[in-house]
Coordinates of N, CA and C in Angstrom, one line a residue:
X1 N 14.5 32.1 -25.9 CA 15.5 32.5 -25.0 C 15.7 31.5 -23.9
X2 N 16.9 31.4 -23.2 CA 17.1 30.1 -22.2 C 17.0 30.8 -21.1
X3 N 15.9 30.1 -20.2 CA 16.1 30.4 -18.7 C 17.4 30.0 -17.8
X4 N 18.1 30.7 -17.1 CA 19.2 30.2 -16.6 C 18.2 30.0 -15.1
X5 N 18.9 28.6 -14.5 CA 18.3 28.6 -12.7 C 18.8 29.5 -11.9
X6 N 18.1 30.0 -11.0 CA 18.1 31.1 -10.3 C 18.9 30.7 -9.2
X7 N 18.4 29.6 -8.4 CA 19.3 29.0 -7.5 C 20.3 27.6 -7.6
X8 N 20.9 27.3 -8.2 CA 21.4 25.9 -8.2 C 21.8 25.4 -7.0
X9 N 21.9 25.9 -5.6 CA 22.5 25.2 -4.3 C 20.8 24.7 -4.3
X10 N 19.8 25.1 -4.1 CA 18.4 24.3 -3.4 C 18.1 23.6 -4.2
X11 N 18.5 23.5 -5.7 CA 18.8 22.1 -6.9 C 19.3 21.2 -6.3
X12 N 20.8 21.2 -5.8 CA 21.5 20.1 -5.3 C 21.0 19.6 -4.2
X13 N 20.3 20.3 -3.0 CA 20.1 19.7 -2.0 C 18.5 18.7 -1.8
X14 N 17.7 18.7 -3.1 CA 16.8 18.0 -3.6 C 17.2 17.5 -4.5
X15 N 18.1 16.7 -5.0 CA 18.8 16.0 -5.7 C 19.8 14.9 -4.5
X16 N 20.6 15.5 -3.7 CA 21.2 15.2 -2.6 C 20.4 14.6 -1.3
X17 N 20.2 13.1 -0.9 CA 18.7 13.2 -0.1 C 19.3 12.6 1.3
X18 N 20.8 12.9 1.4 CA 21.6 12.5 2.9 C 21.6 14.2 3.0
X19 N 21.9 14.9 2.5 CA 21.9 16.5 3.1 C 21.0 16.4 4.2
X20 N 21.1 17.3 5.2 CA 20.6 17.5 6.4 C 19.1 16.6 6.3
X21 N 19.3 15.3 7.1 CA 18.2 15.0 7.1 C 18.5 14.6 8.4
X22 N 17.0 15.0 9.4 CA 17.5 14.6 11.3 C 17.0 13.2 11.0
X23 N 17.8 12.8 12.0 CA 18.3 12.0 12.8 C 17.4 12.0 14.4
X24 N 16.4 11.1 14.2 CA 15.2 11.5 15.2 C 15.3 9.9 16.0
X25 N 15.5 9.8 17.3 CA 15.6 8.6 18.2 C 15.0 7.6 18.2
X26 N 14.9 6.2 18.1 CA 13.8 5.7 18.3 C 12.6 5.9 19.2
X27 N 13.2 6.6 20.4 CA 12.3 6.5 21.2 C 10.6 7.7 20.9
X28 N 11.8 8.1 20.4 CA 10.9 9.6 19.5 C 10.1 9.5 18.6
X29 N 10.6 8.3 18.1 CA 9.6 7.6 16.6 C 8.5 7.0 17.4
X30 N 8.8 6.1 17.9 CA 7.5 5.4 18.5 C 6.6 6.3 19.4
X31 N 6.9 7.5 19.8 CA 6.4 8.2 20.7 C 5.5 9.2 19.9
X32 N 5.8 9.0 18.9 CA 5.4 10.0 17.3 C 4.0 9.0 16.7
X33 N 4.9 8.0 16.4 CA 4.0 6.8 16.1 C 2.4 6.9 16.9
X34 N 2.7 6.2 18.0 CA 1.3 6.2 19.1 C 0.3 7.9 19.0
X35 N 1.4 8.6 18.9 CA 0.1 10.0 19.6 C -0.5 10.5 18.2
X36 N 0.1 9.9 16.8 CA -1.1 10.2 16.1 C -2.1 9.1 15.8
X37 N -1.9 7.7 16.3 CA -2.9 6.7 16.3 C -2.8 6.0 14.9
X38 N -1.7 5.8 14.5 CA -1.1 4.9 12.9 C -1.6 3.7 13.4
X39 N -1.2 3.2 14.6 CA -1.5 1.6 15.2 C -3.0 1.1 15.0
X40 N -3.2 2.4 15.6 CA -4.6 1.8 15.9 C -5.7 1.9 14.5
X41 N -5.2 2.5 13.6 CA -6.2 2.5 12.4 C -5.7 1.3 11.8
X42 N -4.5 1.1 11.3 CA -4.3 -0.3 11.0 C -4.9 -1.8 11.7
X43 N -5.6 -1.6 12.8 CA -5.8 -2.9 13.4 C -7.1 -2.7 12.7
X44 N -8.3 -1.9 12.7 CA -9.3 -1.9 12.6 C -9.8 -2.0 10.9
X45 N -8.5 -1.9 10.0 CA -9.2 -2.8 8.6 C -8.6 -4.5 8.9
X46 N -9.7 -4.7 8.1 CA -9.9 -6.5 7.9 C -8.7 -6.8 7.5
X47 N -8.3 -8.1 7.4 CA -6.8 -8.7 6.8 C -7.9 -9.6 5.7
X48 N -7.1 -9.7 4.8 CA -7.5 -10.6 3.6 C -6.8 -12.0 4.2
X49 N -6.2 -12.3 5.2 CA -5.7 -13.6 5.2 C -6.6 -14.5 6.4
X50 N -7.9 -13.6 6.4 CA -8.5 -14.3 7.3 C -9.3 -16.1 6.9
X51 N -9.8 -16.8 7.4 CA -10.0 -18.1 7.2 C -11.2 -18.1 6.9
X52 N -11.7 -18.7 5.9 CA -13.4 -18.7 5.5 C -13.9 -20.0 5.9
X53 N -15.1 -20.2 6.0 CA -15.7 -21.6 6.1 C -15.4 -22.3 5.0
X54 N -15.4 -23.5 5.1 CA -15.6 -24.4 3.9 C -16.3 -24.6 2.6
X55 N -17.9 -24.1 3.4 CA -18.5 -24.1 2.6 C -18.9 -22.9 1.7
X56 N -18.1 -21.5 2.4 CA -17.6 -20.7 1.3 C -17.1 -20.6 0.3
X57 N -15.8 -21.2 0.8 CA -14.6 -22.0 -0.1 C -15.2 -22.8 -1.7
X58 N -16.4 -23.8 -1.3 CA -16.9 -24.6 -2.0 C -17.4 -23.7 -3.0
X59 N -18.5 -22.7 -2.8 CA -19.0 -21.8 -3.4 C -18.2 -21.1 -4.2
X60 N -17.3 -20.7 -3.7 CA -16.4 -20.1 -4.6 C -15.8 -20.4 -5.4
X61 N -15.9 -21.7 -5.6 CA -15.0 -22.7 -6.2 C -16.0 -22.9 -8.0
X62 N -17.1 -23.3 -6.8 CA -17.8 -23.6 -8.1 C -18.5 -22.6 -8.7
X63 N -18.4 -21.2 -8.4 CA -19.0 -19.9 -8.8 C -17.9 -20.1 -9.9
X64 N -16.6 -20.4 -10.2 CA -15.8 -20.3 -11.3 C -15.7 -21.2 -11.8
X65 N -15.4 -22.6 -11.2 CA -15.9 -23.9 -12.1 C -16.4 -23.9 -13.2
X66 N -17.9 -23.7 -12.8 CA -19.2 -23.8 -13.9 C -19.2 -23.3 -15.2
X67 N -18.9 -21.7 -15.2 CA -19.0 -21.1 -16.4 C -17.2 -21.4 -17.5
X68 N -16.4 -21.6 -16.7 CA -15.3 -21.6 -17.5 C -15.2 -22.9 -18.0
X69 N -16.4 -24.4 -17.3 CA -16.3 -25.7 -18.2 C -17.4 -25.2 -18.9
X70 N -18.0 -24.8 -18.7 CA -19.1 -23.9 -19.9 C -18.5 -23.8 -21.4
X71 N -17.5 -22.4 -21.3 CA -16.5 -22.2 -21.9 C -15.8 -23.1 -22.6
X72 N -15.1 -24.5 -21.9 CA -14.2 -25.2 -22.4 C -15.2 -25.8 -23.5
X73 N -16.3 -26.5 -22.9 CA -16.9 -27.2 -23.8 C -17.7 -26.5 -25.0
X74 N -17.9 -25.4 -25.2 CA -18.7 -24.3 -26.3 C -17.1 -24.7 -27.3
X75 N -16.1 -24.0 -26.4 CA -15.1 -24.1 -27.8 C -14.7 -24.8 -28.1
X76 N -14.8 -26.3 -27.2 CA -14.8 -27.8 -28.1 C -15.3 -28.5 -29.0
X77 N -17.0 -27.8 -28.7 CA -17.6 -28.0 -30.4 C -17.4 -27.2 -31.0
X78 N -17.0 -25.9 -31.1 CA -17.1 -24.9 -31.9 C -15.9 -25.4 -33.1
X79 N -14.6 -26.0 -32.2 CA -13.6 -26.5 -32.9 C -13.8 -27.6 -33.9
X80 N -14.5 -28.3 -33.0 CA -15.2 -29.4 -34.0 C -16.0 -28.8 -35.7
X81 N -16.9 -28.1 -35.1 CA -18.2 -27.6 -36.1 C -16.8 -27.0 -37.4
X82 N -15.7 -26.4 -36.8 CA -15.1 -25.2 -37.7 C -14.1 -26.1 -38.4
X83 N -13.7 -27.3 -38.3 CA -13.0 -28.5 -39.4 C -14.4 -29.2 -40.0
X84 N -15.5 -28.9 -39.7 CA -16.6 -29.9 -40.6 C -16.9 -30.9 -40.0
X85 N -16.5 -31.2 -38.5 CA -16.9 -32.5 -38.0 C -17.8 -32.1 -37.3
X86 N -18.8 -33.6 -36.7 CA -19.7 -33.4 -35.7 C -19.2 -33.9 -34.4
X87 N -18.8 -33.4 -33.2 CA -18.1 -33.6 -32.1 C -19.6 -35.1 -31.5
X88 N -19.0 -36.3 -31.0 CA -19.8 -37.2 -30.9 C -19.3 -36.9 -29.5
X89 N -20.8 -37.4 -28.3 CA -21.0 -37.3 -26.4 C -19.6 -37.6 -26.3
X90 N -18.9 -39.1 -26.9 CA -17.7 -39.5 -26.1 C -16.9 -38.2 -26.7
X91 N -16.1 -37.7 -27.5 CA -15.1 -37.0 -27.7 C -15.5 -35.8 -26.5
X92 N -16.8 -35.3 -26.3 CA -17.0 -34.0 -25.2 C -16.7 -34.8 -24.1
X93 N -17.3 -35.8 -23.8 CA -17.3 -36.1 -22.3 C -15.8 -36.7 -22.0
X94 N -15.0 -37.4 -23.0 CA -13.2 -37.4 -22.7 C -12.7 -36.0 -22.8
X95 N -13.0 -34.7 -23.6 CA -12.0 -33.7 -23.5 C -13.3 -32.8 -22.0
X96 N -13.9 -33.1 -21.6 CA -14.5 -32.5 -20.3 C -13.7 -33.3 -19.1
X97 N -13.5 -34.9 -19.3 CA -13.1 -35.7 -17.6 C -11.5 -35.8 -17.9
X98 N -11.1 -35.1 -18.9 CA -9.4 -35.1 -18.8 C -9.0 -33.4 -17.8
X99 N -10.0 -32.9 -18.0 CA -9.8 -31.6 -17.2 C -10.0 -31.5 -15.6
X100 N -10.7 -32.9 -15.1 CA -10.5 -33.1 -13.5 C -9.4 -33.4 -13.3
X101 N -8.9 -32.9 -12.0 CA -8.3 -33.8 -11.5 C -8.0 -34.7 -10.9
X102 N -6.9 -35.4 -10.9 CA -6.9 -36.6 -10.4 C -6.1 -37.2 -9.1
X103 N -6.5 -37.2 -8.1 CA -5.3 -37.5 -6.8 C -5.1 -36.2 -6.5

């Protein structure tokens, strides 16, 4: 059996989203704003755009560095070993200093 809607006007007017909506002053906003304290909880989390030391920076650098030339070089012999070749120091250590950069 089909339910028919009971009301269709309170359909349209949540469908409709300019229907009566107030119209509240700026002055009222900001005055709304302050006395629940929105401002002030936003100042008190950290910003991610803050400035780290350098030698953080460094750290962090080489915390990801290390393991992903790890990485490169495992699957450079692995590539090697999987055509039947033996990958010789120079072929690792050219496809390892092609990956610095340079300038």
């Amino acid at each position: 059996m089909v339910r028919q809607r009971k009301n269709q006007q309170s359909d349209k007017r949540l469908i409709d989203p300019s229907s009566e909506v107030p119209d509240i002053p700026e002055k009222e906003q900001w005055r709304l704003i302050k006395e629940s304290g929105v401002l002030n909880k936003l100042k008190t989390i950290p910003s991610e755009m803050e400035d780290t030391p350098v030698a953080e920076e460094i750290f962090n650098a080489v915390i990801i560095i290390i393991p992903i030339s790890f990485l490169l070089l495992l699957m450079e012999i692995l590539i090697h070993f999987q055509y039947g070749k033996h990958p010789t120091l120079k072929t690792l250590v050219d496809r390892m200093v092609s990956g610095v950069p340079s300038k």
